[in-house]
CSV table of C-alpha atoms and ligand atoms in Angstrom, one decimal:
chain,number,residue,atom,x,y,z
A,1,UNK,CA,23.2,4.3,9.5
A,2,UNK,CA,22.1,7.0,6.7
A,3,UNK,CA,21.7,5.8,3.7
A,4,UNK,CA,24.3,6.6,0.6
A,5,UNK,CA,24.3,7.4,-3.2
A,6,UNK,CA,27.0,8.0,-6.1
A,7,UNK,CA,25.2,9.2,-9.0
A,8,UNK,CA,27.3,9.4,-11.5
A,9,UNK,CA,28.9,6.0,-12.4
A,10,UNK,CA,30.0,4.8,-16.1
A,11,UNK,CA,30.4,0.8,-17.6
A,12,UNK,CA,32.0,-0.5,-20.0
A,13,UNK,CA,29.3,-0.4,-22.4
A,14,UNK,CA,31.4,3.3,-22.9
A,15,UNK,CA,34.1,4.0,-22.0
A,16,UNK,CA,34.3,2.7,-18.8
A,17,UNK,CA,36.5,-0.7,-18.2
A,18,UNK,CA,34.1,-2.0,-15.2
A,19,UNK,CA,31.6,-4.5,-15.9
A,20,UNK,CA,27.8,-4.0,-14.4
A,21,UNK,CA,29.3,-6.9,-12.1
A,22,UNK,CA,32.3,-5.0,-10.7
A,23,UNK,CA,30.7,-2.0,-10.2
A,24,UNK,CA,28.0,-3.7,-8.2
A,25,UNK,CA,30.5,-5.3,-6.4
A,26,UNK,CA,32.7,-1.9,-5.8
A,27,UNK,CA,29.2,-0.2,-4.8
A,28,UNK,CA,28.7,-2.9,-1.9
A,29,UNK,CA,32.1,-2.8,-0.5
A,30,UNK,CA,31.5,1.2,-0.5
A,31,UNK,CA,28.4,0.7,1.6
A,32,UNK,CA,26.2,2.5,-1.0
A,33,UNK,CA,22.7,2.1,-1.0
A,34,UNK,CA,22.1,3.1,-4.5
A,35,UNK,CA,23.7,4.1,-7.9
A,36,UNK,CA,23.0,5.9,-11.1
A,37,UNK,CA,24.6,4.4,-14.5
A,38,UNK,CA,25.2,7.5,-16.4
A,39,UNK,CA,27.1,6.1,-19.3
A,40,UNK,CA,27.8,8.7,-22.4
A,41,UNK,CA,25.0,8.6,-24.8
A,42,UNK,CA,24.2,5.1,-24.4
A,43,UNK,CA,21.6,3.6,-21.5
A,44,UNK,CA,22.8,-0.3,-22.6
A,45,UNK,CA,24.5,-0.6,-19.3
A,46,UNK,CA,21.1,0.0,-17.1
A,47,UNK,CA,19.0,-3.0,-17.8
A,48,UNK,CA,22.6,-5.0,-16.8
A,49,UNK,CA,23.3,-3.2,-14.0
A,50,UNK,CA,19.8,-3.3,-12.7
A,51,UNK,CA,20.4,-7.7,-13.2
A,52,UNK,CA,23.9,-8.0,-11.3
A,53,UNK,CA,22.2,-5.7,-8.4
A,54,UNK,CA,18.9,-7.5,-7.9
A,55,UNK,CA,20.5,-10.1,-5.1
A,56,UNK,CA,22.4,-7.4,-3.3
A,57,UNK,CA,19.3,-5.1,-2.9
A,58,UNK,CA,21.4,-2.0,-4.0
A,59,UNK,CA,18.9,0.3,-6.0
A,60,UNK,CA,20.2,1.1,-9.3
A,61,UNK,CA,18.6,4.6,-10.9
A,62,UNK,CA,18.5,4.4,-14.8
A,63,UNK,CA,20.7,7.7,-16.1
A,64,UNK,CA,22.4,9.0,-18.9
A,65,UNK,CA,25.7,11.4,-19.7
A,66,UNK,CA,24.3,13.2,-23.1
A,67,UNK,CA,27.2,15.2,-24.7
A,68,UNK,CA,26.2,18.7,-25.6
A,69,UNK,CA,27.6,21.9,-26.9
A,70,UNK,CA,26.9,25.3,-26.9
A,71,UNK,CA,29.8,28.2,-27.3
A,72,UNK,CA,32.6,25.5,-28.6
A,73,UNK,CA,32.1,24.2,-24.9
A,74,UNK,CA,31.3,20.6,-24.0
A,75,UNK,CA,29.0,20.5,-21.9
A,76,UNK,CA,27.1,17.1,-20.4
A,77,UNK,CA,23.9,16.6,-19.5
A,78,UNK,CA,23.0,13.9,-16.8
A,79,UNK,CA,19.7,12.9,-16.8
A,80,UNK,CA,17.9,10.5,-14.5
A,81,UNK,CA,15.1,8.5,-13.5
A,82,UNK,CA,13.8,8.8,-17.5
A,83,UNK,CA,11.7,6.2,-18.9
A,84,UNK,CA,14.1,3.8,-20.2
A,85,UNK,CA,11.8,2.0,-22.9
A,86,UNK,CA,10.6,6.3,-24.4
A,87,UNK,CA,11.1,5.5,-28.1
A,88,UNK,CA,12.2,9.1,-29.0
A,89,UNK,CA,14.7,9.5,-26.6
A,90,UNK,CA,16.1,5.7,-27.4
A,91,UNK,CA,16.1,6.9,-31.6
A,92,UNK,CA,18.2,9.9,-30.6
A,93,UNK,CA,20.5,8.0,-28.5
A,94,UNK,CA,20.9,6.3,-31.5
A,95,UNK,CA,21.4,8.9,-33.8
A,96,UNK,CA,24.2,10.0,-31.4
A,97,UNK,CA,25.8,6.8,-31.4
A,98,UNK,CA,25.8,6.3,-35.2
A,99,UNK,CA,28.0,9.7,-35.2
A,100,UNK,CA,30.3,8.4,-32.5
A,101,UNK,CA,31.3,5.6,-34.8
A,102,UNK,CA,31.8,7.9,-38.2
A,103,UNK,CA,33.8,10.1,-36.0
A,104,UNK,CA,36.2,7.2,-35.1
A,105,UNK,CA,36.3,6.6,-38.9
A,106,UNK,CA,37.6,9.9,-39.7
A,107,UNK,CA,40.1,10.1,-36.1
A,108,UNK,CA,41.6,6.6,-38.1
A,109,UNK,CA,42.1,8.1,-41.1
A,110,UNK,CA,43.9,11.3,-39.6
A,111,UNK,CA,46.1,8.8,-37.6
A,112,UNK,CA,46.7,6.8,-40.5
A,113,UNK,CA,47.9,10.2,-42.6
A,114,UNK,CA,49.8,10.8,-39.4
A,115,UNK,CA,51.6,7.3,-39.7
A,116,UNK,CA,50.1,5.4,-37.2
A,117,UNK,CA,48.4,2.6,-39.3
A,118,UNK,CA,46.7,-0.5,-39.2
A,119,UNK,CA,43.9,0.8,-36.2
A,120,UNK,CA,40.9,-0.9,-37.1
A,121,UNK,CA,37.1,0.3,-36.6
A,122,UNK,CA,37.0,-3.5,-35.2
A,123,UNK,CA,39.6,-3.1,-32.2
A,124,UNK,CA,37.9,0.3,-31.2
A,125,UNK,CA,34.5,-1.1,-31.3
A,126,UNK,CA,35.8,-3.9,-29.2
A,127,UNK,CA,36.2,-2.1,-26.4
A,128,UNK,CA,33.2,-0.6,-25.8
A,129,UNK,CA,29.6,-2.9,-25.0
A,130,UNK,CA,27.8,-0.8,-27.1
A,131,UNK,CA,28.1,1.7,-30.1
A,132,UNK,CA,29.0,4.2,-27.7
A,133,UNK,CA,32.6,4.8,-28.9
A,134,UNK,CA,35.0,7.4,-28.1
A,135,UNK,CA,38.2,8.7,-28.0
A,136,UNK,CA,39.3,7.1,-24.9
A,137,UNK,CA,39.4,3.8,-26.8
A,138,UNK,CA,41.2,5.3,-29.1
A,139,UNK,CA,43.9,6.6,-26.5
A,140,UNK,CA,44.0,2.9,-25.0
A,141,UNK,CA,44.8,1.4,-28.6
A,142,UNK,CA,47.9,4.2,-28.9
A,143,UNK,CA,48.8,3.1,-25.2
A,144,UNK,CA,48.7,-0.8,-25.8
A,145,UNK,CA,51.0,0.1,-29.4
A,146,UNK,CA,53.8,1.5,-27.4
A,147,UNK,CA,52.6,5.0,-29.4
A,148,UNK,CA,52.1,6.8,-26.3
A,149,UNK,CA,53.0,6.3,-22.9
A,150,UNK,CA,49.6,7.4,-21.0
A,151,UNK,CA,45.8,8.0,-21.8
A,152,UNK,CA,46.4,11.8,-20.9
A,153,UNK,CA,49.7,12.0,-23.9
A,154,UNK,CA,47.7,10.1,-26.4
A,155,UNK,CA,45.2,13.3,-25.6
A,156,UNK,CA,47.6,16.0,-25.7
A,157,UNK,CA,49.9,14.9,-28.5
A,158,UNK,CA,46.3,13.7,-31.0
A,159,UNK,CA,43.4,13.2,-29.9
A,160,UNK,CA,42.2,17.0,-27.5
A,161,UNK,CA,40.7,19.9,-29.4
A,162,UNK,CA,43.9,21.3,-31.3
A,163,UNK,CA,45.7,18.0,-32.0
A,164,UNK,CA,46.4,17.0,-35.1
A,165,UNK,CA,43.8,13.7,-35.1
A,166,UNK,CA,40.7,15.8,-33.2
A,167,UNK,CA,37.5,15.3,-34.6
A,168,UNK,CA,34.5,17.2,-33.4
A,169,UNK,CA,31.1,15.4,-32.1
A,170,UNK,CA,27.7,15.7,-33.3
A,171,UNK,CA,26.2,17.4,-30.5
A,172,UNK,CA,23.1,18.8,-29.4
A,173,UNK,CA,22.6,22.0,-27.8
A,174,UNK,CA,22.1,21.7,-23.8
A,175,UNK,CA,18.6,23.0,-24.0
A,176,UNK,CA,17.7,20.1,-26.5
A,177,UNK,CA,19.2,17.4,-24.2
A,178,UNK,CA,17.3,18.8,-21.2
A,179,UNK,CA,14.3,18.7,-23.4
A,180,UNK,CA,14.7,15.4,-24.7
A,181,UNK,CA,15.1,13.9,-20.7
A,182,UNK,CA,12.0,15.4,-20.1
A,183,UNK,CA,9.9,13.9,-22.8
A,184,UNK,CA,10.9,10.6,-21.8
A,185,UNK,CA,10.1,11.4,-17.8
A,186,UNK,CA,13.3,12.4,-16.6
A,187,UNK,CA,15.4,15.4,-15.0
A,188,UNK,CA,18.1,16.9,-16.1
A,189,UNK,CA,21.6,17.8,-14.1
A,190,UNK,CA,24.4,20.0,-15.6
A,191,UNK,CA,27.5,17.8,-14.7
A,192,UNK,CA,30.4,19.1,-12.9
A,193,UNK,CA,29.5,22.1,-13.3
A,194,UNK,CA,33.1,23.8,-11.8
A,195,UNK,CA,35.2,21.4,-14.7
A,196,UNK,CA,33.1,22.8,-17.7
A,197,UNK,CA,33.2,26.2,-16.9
A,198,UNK,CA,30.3,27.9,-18.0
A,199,UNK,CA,28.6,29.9,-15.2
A,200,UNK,CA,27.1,32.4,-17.4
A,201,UNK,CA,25.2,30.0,-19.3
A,202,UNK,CA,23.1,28.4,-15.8
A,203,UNK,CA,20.4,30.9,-15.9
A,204,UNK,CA,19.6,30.2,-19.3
A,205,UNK,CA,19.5,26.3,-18.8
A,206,UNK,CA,17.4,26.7,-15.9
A,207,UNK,CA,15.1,29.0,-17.9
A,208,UNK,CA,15.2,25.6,-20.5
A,209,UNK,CA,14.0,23.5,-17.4
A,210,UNK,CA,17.0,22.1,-16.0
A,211,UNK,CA,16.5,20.4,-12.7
A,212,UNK,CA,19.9,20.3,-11.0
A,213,UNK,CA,23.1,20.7,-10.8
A,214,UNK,CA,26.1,18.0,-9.8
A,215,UNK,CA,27.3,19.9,-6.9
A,216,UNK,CA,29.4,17.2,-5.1
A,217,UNK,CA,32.2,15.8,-7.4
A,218,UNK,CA,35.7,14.1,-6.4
A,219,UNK,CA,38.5,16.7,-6.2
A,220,UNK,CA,35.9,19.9,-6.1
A,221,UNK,CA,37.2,23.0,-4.1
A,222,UNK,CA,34.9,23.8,-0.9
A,223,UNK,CA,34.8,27.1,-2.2
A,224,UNK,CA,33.3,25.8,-5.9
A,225,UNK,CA,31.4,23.1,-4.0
A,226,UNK,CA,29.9,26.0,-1.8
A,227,UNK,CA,29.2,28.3,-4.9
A,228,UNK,CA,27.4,25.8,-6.9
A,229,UNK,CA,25.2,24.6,-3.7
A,230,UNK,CA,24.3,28.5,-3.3
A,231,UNK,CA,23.0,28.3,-6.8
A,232,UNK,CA,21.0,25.3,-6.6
A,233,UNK,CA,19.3,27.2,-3.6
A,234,UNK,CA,18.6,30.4,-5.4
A,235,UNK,CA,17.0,28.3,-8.4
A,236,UNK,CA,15.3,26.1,-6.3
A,237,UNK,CA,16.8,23.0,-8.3
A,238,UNK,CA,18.8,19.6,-7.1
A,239,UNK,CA,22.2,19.2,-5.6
A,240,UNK,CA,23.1,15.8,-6.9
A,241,UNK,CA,26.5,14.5,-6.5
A,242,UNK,CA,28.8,11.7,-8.2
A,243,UNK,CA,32.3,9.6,-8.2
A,244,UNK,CA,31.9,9.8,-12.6
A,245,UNK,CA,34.0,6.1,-12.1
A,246,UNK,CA,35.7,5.1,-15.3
A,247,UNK,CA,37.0,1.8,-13.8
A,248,UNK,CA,41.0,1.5,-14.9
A,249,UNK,CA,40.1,4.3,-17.2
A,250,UNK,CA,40.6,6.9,-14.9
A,251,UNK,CA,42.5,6.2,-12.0
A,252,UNK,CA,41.7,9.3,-10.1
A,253,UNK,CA,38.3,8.2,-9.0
A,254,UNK,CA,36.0,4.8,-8.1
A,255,UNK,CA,32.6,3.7,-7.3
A,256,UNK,CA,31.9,5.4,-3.5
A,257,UNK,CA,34.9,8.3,-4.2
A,258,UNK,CA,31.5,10.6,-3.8
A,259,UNK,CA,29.0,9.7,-1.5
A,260,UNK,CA,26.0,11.8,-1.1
A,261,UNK,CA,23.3,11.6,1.5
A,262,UNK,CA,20.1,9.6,0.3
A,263,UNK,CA,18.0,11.9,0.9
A,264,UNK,CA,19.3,14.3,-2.4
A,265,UNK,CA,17.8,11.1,-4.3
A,266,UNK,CA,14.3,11.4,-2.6
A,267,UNK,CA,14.1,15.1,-3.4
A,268,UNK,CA,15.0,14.0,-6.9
A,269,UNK,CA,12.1,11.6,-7.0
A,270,UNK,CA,10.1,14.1,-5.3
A,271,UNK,CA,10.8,16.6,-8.3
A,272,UNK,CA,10.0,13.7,-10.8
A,273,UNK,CA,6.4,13.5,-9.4
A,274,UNK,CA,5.8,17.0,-8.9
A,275,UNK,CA,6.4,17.8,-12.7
A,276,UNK,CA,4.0,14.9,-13.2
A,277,UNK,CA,6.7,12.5,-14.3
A,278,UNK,CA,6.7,8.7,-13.7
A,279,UNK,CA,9.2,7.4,-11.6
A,280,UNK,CA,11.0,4.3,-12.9
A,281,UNK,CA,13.0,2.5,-10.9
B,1,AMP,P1,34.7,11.8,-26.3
B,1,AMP,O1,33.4,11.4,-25.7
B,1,AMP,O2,35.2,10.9,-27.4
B,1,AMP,O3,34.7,13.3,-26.8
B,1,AMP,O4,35.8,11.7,-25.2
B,1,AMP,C1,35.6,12.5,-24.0
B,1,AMP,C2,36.1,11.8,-22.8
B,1,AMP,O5,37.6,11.7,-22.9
B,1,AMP,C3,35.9,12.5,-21.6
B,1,AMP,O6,34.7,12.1,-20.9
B,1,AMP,C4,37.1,12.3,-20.7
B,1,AMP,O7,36.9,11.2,-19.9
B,1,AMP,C5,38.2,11.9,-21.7
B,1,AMP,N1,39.1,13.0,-21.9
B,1,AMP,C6,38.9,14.2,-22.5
B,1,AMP,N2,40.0,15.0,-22.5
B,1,AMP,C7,41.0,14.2,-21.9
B,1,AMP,C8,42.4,14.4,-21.6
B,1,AMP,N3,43.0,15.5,-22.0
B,1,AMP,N4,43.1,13.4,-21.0
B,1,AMP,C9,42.5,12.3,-20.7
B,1,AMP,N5,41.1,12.0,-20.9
B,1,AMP,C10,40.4,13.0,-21.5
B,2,ZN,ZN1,33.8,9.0,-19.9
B,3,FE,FE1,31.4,14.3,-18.1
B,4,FE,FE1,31.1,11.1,-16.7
């Protein structure tokens, strides 16, 4: 049988609610041969994911979901197969972590001039493994208070671009997050390309260096999925392909919802070495 992948997979080290453990244990009863752990901004759900796989044989790809923006559009970065100990990228990661956590200070604040008191820094920092905070764990607190009745209200009525508790993110542009995967070994993939919207900007991020784009997502249209492979052939870059599982966070998708054949992942690798990077795992 041909081997399988889902590359795009979060923990809860953000703002996912599946340990390294259960997502191991999701990617085996999918019959998936290997995983990426893309969480946003933060790669402290690797090394652990990497540990609960080790008996099962599954391979586990380091990866990353960098936020970016350009235009007042979100856009995310995945990157792969980086060097996970490359000291400059870990000290950005960092540096977009610290602003996570002042931004939940300020969404508090708003909430709290909004009425809706008493959310501590504390309860949103306990639901995330690592400093990786966001405002899904926010949404989950105004759930669990009986505020709101579902993640998507909590969005709509505070929390989206708009609503009256939005703050924005320190971002980076998309050519920096390319550039930073690259320094520490890695290529770059603009994810779901056909949710963020932003055709007119691919040539210029492939001008930047970026290395792929993640053709293959749950719920894409053929017709999208067809477009966005016909770009990755006229650039020459990857088609790579992902469930983006958020455990209970998102109901809509799981481990193994996208499977893509293994061979995407070798030409991956294959694009690692030929740009003289090191392949790590
Ligand atoms: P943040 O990283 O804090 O900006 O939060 C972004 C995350 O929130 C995204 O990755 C989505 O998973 C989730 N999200 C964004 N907009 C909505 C929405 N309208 N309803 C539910 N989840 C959303
Ligand atoms: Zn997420
Ligand atoms: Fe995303
Ligand atoms: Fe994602």
């Amino acid at each position: 049988m041909s081997k399988l992948a889902d590359l795009h997979i979060h923990t809860y080290f953000s703002d996912s609610t599946s340990s390294p453990e259960e997502v191991i244990e999701q990617a085996r009863k999918q019959g998936l041969s290997c995983i990426a752990i893309t969480d946003h901004d933060t790669i402290d759900g690797v090394r652990p994911t990497i540990q609960a796989a080790q008996k099962y044989g599954v391979e586990v790809i380091a990866g990353v979901e960098l936020s970016s923006e350009m235009n007042h559009k979100d856009i995310h970065v995945l990157g792969y197969l980086f060097d996970i100990n490359h000291q400059p990228f870990l000290n950005q990661l960092t540096i977009m972590q610290d602003a996570r956590v002042e931004r939940m200070k300020k969404i508090i604040l708003k909430l709290d001039e909004l009425g809706i008191k008493n959310i501590t820094l504390e309860e949103v920092c306990s639901l995330a493994r690592s400093k990786s905070v966001g405002r899904p764990h926010i949404a989950t607190i105004l759930v669990k208070r009986g505020v709101v009745r579902t993640i998507k209200d909590a969005f709509d009525k505070y929390l989206a671009e708009g609503a009256p508790a939005y703050v924005g993110k320190h971002k980076i542009a998309p050519h920096d997050a390319i550039q930073l995967i690259h320094n520490a070994g890695g290529v770059a993939v603009l994810a779901h390309p056909h949710i963020t919207q932003v055709d007119e900007l691919i040539a210029g991020f492939v001008e930047s260096g970026l290395d792929g784009l993640e053709v293959y997502y749950p719920n894409s249209f053929d017709a999208s999925t067809k477009f966005y492979e016909n770009l990755t052939k006229k650039y020459n870059i990857l088609a790579t392909g992902g469930s983006d599982a958020h455990g209970e966070a998102k109901k809509n998708t799981y481990v193994g919802r996208m499977k893509i054949p293994y061979e995407l992942v070798e030409k991956m690798k294959n694009r690692v070495q030929g740009a003289g990077y090191r392949v790590q795992s």
